[in-house]
Structures are given as structure tokens and as C-alpha cells.
Short mmCIF file of C-alpha atoms and ligand atoms in Angstrom, two decimals:
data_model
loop_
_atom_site.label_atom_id
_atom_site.label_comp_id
_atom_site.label_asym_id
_atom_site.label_seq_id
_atom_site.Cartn_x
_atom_site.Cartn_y
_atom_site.Cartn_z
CA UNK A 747 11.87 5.19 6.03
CA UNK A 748 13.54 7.88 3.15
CA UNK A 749 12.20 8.76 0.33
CA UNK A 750 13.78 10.91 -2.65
CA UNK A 751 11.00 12.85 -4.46
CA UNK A 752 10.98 14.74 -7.63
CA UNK A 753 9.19 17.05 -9.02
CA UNK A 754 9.14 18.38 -12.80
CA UNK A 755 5.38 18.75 -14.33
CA UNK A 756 5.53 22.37 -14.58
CA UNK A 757 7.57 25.28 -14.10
CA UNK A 758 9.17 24.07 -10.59
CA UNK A 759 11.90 21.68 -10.60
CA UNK A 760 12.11 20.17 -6.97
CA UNK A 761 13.57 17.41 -5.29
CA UNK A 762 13.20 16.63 -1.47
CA UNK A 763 13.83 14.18 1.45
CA UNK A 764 11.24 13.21 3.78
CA UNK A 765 10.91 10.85 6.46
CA UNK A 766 7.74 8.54 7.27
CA UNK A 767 7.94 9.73 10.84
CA UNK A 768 6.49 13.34 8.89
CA UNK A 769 10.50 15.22 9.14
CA UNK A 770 11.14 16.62 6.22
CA UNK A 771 14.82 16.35 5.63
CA UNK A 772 15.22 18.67 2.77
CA UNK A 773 12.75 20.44 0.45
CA UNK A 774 14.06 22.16 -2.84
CA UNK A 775 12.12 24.34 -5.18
CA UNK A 776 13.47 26.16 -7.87
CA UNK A 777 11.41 28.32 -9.94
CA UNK A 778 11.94 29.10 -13.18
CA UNK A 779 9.35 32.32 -13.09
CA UNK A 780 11.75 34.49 -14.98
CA UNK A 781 12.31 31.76 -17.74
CA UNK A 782 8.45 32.53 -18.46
CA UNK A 783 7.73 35.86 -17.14
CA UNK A 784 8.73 37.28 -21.03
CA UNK A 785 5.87 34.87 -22.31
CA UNK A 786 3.09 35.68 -19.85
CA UNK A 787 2.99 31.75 -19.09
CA UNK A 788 4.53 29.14 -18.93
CA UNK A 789 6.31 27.80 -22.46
CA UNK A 790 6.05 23.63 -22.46
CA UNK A 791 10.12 24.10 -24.38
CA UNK A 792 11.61 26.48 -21.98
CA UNK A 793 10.94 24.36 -19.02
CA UNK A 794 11.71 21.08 -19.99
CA UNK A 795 15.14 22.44 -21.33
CA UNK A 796 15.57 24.38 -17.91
CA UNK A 797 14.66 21.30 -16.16
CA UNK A 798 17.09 19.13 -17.88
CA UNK A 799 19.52 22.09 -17.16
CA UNK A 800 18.75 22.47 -13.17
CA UNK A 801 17.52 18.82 -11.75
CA UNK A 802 20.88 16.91 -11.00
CA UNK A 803 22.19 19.75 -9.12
CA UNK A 804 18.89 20.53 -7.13
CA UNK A 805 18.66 16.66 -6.05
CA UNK A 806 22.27 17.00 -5.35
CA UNK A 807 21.67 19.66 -2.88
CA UNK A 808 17.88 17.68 -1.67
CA UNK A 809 21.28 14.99 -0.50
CA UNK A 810 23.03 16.91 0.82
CA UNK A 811 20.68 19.06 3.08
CA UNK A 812 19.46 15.61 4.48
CA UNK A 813 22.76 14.42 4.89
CA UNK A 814 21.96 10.83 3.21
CA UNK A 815 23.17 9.00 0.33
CA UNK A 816 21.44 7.05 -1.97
CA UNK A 817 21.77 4.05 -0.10
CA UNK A 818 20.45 5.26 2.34
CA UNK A 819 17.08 5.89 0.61
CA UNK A 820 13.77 3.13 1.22
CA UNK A 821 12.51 4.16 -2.58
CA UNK A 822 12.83 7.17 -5.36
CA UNK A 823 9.58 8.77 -6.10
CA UNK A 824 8.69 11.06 -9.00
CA UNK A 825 5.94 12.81 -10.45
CA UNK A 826 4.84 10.56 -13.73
CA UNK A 827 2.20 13.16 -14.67
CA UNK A 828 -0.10 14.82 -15.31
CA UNK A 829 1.18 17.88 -16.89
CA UNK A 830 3.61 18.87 -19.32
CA UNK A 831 5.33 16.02 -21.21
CA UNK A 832 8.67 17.12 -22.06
CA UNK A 833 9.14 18.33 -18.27
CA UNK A 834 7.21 14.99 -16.84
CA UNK A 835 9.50 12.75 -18.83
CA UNK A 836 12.98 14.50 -17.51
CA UNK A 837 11.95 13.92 -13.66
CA UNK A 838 10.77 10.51 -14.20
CA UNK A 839 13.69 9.00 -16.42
CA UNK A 840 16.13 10.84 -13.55
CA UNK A 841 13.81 8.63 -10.54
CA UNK A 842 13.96 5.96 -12.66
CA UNK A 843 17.76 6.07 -13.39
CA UNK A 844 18.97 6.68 -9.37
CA UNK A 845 16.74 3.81 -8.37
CA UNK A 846 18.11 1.75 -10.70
CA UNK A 847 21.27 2.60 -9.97
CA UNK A 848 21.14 2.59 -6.03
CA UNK A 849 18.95 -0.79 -6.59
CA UNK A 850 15.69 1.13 -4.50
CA UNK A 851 12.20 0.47 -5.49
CA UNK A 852 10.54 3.09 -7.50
CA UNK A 853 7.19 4.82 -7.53
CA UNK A 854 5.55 6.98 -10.07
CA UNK A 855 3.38 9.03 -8.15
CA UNK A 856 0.78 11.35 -9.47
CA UNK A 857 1.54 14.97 -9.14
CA UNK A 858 -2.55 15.64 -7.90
CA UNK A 859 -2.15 12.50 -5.45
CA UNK A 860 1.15 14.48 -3.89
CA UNK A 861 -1.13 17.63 -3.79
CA UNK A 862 -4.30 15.28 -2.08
CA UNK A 863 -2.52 13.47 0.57
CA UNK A 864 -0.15 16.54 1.49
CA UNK A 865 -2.30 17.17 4.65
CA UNK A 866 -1.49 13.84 6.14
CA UNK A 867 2.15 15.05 6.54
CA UNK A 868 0.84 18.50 7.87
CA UNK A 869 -2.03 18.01 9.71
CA UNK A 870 -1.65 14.09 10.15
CA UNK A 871 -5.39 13.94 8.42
CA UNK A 872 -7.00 10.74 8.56
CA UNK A 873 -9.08 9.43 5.58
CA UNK A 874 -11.64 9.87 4.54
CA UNK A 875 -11.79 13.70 3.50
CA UNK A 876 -13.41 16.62 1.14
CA UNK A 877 -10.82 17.84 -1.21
CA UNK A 878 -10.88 21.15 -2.81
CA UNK A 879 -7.95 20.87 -5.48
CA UNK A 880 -7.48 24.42 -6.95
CA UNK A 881 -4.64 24.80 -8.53
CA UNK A 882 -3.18 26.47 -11.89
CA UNK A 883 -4.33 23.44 -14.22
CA UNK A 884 -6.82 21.78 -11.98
CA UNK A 885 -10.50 22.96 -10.08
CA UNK A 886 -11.81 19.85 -8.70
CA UNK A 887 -13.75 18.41 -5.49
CA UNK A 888 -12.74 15.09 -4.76
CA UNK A 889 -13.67 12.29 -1.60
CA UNK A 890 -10.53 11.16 -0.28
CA UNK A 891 -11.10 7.77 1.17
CA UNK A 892 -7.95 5.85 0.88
CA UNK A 893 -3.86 6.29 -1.09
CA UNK A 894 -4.98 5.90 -4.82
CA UNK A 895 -8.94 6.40 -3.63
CA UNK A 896 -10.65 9.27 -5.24
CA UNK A 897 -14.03 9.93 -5.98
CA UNK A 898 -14.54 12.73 -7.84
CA UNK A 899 -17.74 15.00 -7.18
CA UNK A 900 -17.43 17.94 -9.37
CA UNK A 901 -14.10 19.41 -11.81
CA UNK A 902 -14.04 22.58 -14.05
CA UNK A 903 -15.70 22.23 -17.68
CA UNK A 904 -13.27 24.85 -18.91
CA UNK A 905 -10.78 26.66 -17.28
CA UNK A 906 -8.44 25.99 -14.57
CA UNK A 907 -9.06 28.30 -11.63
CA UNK A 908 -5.63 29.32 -11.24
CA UNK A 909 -5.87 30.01 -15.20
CA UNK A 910 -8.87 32.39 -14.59
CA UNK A 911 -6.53 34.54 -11.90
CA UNK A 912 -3.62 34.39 -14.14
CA UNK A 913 -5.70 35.64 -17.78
CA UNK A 914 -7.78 38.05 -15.82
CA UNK A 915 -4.56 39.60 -14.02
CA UNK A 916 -2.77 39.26 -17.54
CA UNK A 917 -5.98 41.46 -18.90
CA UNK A 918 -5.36 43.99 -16.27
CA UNK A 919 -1.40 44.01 -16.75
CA UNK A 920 -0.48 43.13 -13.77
CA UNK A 921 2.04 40.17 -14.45
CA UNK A 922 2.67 36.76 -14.28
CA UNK A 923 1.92 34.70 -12.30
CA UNK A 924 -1.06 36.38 -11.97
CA UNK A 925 -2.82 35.22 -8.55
CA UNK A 926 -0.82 36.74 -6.08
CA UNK A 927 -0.65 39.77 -8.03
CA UNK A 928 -4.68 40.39 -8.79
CA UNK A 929 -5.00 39.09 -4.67
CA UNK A 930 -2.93 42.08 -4.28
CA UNK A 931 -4.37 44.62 -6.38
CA UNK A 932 -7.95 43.47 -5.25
CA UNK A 933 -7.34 44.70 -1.37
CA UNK A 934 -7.74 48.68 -2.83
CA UNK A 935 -10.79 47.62 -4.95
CA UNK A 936 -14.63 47.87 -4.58
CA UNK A 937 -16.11 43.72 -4.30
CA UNK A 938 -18.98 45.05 -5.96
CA UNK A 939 -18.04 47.91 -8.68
CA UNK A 940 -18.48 45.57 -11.66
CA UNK A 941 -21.68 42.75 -11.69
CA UNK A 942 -20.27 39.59 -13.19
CA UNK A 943 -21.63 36.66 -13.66
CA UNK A 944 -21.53 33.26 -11.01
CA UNK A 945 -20.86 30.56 -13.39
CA UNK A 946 -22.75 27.46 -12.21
CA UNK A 947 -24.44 28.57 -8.64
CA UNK A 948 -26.80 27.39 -7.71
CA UNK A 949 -26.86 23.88 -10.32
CA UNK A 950 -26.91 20.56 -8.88
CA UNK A 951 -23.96 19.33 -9.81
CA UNK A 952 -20.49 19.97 -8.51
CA UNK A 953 -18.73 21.55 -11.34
CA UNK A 954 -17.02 24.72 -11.87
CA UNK A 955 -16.97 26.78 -15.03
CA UNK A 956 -14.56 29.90 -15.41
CA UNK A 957 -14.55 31.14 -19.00
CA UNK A 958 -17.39 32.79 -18.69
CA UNK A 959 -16.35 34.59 -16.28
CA UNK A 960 -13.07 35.65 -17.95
CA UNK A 961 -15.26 36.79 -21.17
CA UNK A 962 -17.46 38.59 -18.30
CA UNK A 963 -14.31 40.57 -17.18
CA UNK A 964 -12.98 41.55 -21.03
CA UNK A 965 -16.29 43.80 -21.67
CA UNK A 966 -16.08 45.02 -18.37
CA UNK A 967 -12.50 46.29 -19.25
CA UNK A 968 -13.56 47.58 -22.27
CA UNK A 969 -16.08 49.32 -20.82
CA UNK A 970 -14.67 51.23 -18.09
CA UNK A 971 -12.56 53.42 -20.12
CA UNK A 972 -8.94 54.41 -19.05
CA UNK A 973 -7.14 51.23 -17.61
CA UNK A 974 -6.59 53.49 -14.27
CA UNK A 975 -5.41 52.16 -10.99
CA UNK A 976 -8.88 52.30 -9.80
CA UNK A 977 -10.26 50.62 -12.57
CA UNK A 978 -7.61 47.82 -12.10
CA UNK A 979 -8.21 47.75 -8.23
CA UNK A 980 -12.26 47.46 -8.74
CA UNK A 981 -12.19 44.62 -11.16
CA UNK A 982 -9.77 42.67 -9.34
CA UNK A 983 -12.15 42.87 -6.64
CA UNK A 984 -15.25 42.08 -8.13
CA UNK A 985 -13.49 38.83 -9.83
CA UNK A 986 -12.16 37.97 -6.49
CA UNK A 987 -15.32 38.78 -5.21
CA UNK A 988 -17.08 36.05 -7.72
CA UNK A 989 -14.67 33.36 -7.86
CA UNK A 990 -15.45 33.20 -3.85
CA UNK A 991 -19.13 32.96 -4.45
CA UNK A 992 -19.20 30.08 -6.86
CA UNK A 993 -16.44 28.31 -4.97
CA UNK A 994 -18.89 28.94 -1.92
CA UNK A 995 -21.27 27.51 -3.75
CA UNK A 996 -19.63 24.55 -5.04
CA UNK A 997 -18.18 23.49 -2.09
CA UNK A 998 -21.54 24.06 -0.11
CA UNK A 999 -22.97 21.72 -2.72
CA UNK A 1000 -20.41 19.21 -1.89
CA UNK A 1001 -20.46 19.20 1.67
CA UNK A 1002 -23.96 18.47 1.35
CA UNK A 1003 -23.47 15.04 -1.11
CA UNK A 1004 -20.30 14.24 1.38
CA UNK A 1005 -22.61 14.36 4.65
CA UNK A 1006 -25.03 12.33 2.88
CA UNK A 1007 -22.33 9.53 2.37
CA UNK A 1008 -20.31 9.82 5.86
CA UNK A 1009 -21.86 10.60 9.09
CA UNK A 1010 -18.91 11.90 11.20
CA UNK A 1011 -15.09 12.71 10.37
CA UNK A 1012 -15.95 15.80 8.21
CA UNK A 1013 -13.43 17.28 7.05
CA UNK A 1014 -12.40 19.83 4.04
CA UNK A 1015 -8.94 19.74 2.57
CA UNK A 1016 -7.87 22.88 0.70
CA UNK A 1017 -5.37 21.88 -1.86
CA UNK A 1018 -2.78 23.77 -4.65
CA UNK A 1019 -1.21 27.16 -5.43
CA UNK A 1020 -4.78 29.11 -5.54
CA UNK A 1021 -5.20 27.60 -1.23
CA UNK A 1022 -2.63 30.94 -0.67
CA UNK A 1023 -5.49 33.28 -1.44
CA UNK A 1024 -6.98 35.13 1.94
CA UNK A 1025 -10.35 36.18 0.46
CA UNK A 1026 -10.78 32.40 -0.72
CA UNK A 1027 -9.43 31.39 2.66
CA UNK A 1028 -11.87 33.36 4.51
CA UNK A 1029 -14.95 32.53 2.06
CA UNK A 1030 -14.31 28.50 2.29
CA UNK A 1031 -13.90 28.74 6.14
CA UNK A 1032 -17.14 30.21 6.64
CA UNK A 1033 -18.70 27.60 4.50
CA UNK A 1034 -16.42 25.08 6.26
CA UNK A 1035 -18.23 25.68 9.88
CA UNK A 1036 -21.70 26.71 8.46
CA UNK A 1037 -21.68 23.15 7.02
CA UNK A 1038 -19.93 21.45 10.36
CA UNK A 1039 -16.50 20.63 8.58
CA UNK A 1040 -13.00 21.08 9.94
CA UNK A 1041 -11.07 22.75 7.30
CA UNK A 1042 -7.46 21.62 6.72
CA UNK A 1043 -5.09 23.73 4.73
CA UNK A 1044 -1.04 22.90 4.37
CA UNK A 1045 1.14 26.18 4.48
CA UNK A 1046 1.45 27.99 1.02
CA UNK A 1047 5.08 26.33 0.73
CA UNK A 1048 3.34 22.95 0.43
CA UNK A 1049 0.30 24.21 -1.19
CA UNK A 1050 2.35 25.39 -4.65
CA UNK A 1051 3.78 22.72 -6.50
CA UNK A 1052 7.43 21.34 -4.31
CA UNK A 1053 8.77 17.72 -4.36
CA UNK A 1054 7.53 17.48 -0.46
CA UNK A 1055 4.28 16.22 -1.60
CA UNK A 1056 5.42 13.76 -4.15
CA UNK A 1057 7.85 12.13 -1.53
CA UNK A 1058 5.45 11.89 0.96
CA UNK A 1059 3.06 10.52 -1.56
CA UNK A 1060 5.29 7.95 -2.61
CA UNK A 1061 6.24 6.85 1.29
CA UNK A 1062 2.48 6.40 1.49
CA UNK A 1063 2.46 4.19 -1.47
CA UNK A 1064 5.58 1.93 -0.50
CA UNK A 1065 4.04 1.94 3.11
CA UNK A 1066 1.30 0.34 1.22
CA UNK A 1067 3.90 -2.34 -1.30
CA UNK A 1068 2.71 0.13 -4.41
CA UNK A 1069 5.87 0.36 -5.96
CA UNK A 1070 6.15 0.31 -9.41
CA UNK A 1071 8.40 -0.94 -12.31
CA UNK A 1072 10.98 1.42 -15.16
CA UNK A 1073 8.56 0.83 -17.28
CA UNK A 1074 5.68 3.23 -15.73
CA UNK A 1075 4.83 5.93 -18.54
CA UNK A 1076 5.23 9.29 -18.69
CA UNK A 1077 1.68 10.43 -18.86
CA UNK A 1078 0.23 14.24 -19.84
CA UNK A 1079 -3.11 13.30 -18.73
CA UNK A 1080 -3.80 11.17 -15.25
CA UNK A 1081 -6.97 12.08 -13.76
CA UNK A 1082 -7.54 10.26 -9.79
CA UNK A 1083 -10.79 9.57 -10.45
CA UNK A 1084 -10.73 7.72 -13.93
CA UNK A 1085 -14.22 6.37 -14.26
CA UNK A 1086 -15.65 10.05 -13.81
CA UNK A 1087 -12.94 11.55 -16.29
CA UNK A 1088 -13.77 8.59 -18.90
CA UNK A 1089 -17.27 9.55 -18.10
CA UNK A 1090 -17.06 12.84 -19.48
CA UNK A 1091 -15.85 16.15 -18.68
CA UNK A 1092 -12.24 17.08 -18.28
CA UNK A 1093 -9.96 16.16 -15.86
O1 KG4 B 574 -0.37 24.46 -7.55
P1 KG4 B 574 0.38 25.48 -8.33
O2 KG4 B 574 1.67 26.03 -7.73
O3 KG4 B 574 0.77 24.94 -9.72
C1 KG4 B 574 -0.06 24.08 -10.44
O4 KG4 B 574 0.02 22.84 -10.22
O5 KG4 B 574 -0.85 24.62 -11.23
O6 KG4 B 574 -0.65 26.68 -8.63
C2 KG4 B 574 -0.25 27.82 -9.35
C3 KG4 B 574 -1.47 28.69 -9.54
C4 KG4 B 574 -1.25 29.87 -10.48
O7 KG4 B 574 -2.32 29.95 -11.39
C5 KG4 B 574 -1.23 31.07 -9.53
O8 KG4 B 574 -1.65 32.28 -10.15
C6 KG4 B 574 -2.21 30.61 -8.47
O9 KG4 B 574 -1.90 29.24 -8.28
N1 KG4 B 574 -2.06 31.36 -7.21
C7 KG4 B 574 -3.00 32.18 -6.71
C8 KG4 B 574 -2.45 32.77 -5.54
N2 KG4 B 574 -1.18 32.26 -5.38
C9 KG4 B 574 -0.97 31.41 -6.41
N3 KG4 B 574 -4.24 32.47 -7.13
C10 KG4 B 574 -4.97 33.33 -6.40
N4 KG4 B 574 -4.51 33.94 -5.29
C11 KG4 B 574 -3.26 33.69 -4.82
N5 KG4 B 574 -2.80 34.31 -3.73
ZN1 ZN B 575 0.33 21.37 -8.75
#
């Protein structure tokens, strides 16, 4: 079986082919990091217009690269949310429109579903699984147990952590996006020069908090004088340096409640664009086999957001008969687990 997927919900317009036996027969992503680079983040406006702009040519060439036609397609998946609207609603209405056209079933998948299930493709993962989703809009732990089966242990009551990279590198001038950049900058810097703060160790639930953090970093700017290489290398580090600790923490907390539910088949899924980072890498690993888990990681290609993950979510789903109708919304907001989310903090 085909599937087309599309991608929009951000600053990445995708579109790729993939095949249920796991091939994937084309993968576009085009960023539009220049677009936003000006802004230091990503404008809502500027991509939805550069979306509109880019898609039809970029699924064009998804086509082409797999050497298929539309008729050739089993279903047309694309990302109905979350994230931002005016982006979300040109990738969906284009699904929509080529499935209705070609006459294929269509699924509206959910970008964080395409980002969960990407390690069956890779790693041919079987359910269930620990998920560590840590991306730029989401910090989450999630049990995996089944296609449209979350249960969500912990999430962020504030910031994103990909958010926390990219303000703290902004703070330190050192670009946008700001994750690979402070990763960079952190490898000449002393892990221990500057004594912030570990939001949340050491609590019993599962949640992350960030902006305390960030605050934490500001005075420590301010109070290191000159803005000098040095400086810049040694609070890189020591935010690095934190951010591993409390996602050490979190995820140790985790592992614990997911051992108490399932006896064997451990496993920890790393998931989104912050997975590329090799001091977090390290950090969850040794967590991973102090606590008896395999740890699972797709390459960074399928870690940052790409239209890979949303076809292979959607061949999951029509595997399943979860197709759905034109009418499926457009949605900003789509938490996986929506009795936690409805039961309080963000999702
Ligand atoms: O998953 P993703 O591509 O987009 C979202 O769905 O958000 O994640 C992008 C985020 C950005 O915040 C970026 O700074 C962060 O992932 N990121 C990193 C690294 N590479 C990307 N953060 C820390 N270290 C990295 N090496
Ligand atoms: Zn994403």
C-alpha cells in the first residue's frame, strides 16, 4: 500500500511517499528557516503564505521521486493539527482536495501521532512503548500502547523544550533555530560554571517545567559581565548541562510508573527535533539501561518535523479502516491523550 503525506504545521512544508512494506519512496522537506531567521522565530503569516506558495510543487516532486501517480495511491494523509492554523489549514484542504479528486480515502493524522509511531517504520517497534516527545512546541512522556492509544504520564507546564534551547540561544545571540546552535557552542563550555536551577527533580509527578530555567539563565547573563565567547560557551553548557538532569529525572520517574504497569517489552522512544542533541542522547541512554529499557531513536531526518511520519502514520491508520471524511477540522490544539489535557495542564 501508498500513501501521500503532507506536512504543513510549522515552518516545514513536506510531502512524501511511503510504502507499508517500511520503503520510503520519496521524502521532501523544505524549510523555510530564512523566511524566519529575520524574526528570531517562526511568524504564524510568513509560513502559511510560504506554504501556500511552495506545497503543489513539493508534492509534485514527492510524485515524481516515487514514480507514482495519484491513482496509484491506497489514501492521502495530512497533518490536521496541532500547530499553527493558517499553515494546518493549507496542507489539509490540499489532502483533502487530491483525494477527492483521485477518489482515495483520506486521513487526518495528528502531527504528534506521525512523530509517536515514527519508530515503527525505523526500528519496526512493537507496542506498547515509553515516549519521550521533545520537540519545539511539545515536552511530553507518553505510553504508547496502540495507533490512536496514548496515555499521557507527564507534559511541560510552561515552555516547550525546544522553546527553552531556542530563547536561551536567542539570549546568547547565537541564532535561530537555536538548538543546534547552543549544542554547538556548549562543547567549548564549562557544565558547571553557572548553578541553575532543576525545575521539577525530584517531584512525583512526570512533568517538566522550563521557564524557570530560562529566567535562571537571564540573571546569569546579566551577571557575568561582557557577553564574551567564554561567557557564551559556559552558559550554554551549564543549560545543557540542566536540561539533561531534569530530563534524567523525568524520564527516570517514568520508567519507574511504566515498569509498574508492564512487566517486559520495555522500551523508550525518543521523539522530535530536540532527539538530535548528543549530550541529551548520552544522558537518556544511561538512564535508558540503568532502568532496563531499550532506547529507540529514528535518525535526526525523521526526528525534525518531514511528511515521512505523517504518511506512515496515516498507512497505520488505513491498515486499521481509520479513514476519515472532508469534513475533519483543521485543529490548533489536538493533544493524544485528551482526558489528561482536559484534566488540566497544557498539552
Ligand atoms: O520537531 P521539530 O523539528 O519541530 C517541532 O515540531 O517543534 O523541533 C524543532 C526544535 C527547535 O526548537 C530546535 O531548536 C530543536 O528542535 N533542536 C534542538 C537540536 N536540534 C533541533 N535542540 C537541542 N539540540 C539540538 N541539537
Ligand atoms: Zn514536530
Amino acid at each position: 500500500m501508498l500513501v501521500l503525506g503532507i506536512e504543513t504545521s510549522c515552518d516545514e512544508t513536506a510531502a512524501a511517499v511511503v510504502d507499508d512494506d517500511g520503503t520510503i519512496r520519496s521524502d521532501i522537506v523544505l524549510s523555510q528557516l530564512e523566511d524566519h531567521a529575520p524574526y528570531g522565530g517562526v511568524v504564524p503569516e510568513i509560513a502559511a503564505r510560504a506554504h501556500v506558495d511552495h506545497l503543489d510543487s513539493i508534492i509534485a516532486r514527492a510524485m515524481t521521486e516515487a514514480g507514482v501517480g495519484y491513482r496509484d495511491l491506497d489514501a492521502v494523509a495530512a497533518t490536521a493539527g496541532p500547530g499553527l492554523i493558517g499553515g494546518v489549514m493549507v496542507g489539509l484542504m490540499t489532502g483533502k482536495a487530491i483525494a477527492a479528486a483521485s477518489d482515495r480515502p483520506f486521513i487526518a493524522v495528528n502531527h504528534l501521532e506521525g512523530h509517536a509511531l515514527t519508530v515503527r517504520l525505523t526500528h519496526q517497534a512493537a507496542f506498547p512503548y515509553l515516549l519521550l516527545l521533545i520537540s519545539g512546541g511539545h515536552c511530553q512522556l507518553l505510553e504508547v500502547t496502540g495507533v490512536g492509544a496514548y496515555h499521557r504520564f507527564g507534559t511541560t507546564i510552561d515552555d516547550a523544550i525546544g522553546e527553552a534551547f531556542d530563547k536561551t540561544a536567542k539570549l546568547l545571540g547565537l541564532g535561530f533555530p537555536g538548538g543546534p546552535a547552543l549544542e554547538a557552542a556548549a562543547k567549548a563550555g564549562n557544565p558547571k560554571a553557572f548553578a541553575l536551577p532543576r525545575p521539577l527533580a525530584g517531584t512525583e509527578t512526570c512533568d517538566f517545567s522550563f521557564s524557570g530555567l530560562k529566567t535562571a539563565v537571564l540573571h546569569a547573563v546579566r551577571g557575568a559581565g561582557p557577553l564574551t565567547d567564554t561567557v557564551r560557551a559556559d552558559v550554554a553548557a551549564s543549560f545543557q548541562a540542566a536540561v539533561a538532569d531534569v530530563l534524567a529525572d523525568r524520564v527516570g520517574r517514568a520508567m519507574q510508573r511504566y515498569a509498574a504497569r508492564h512487566g517486559d517489552g520495555r522500551t523508550l522512544v525518543v521523539a522530535g527535533g530536540v532527539a538530535a542533541n548528543r549530550t541529551l542522547g548520552d544522558r537518556l541512554a544511561t538512564v535508558a539501561a540503568a532502568h532496563d529499557f531499550a532506547l529507540m531513536v529514528p535518525p535526526p531526518r525523521l526526528c525534525t518535523d518531514n511528511a515521512v511520519m505523517i504518511a506512515w502514520a496515516g498507512l497505520e491508520r488505513l491498515q486499521l479502516g481509520l479513514t476519515d471524511n472532508l469534513a475533519a477540522p483543521p485543529r490548533a490544539r489536538w493533544p493524544l491523550d485528551m482526558e489528561a489535557a482536559a484534566a488540566g495542564a497544557k498539552a
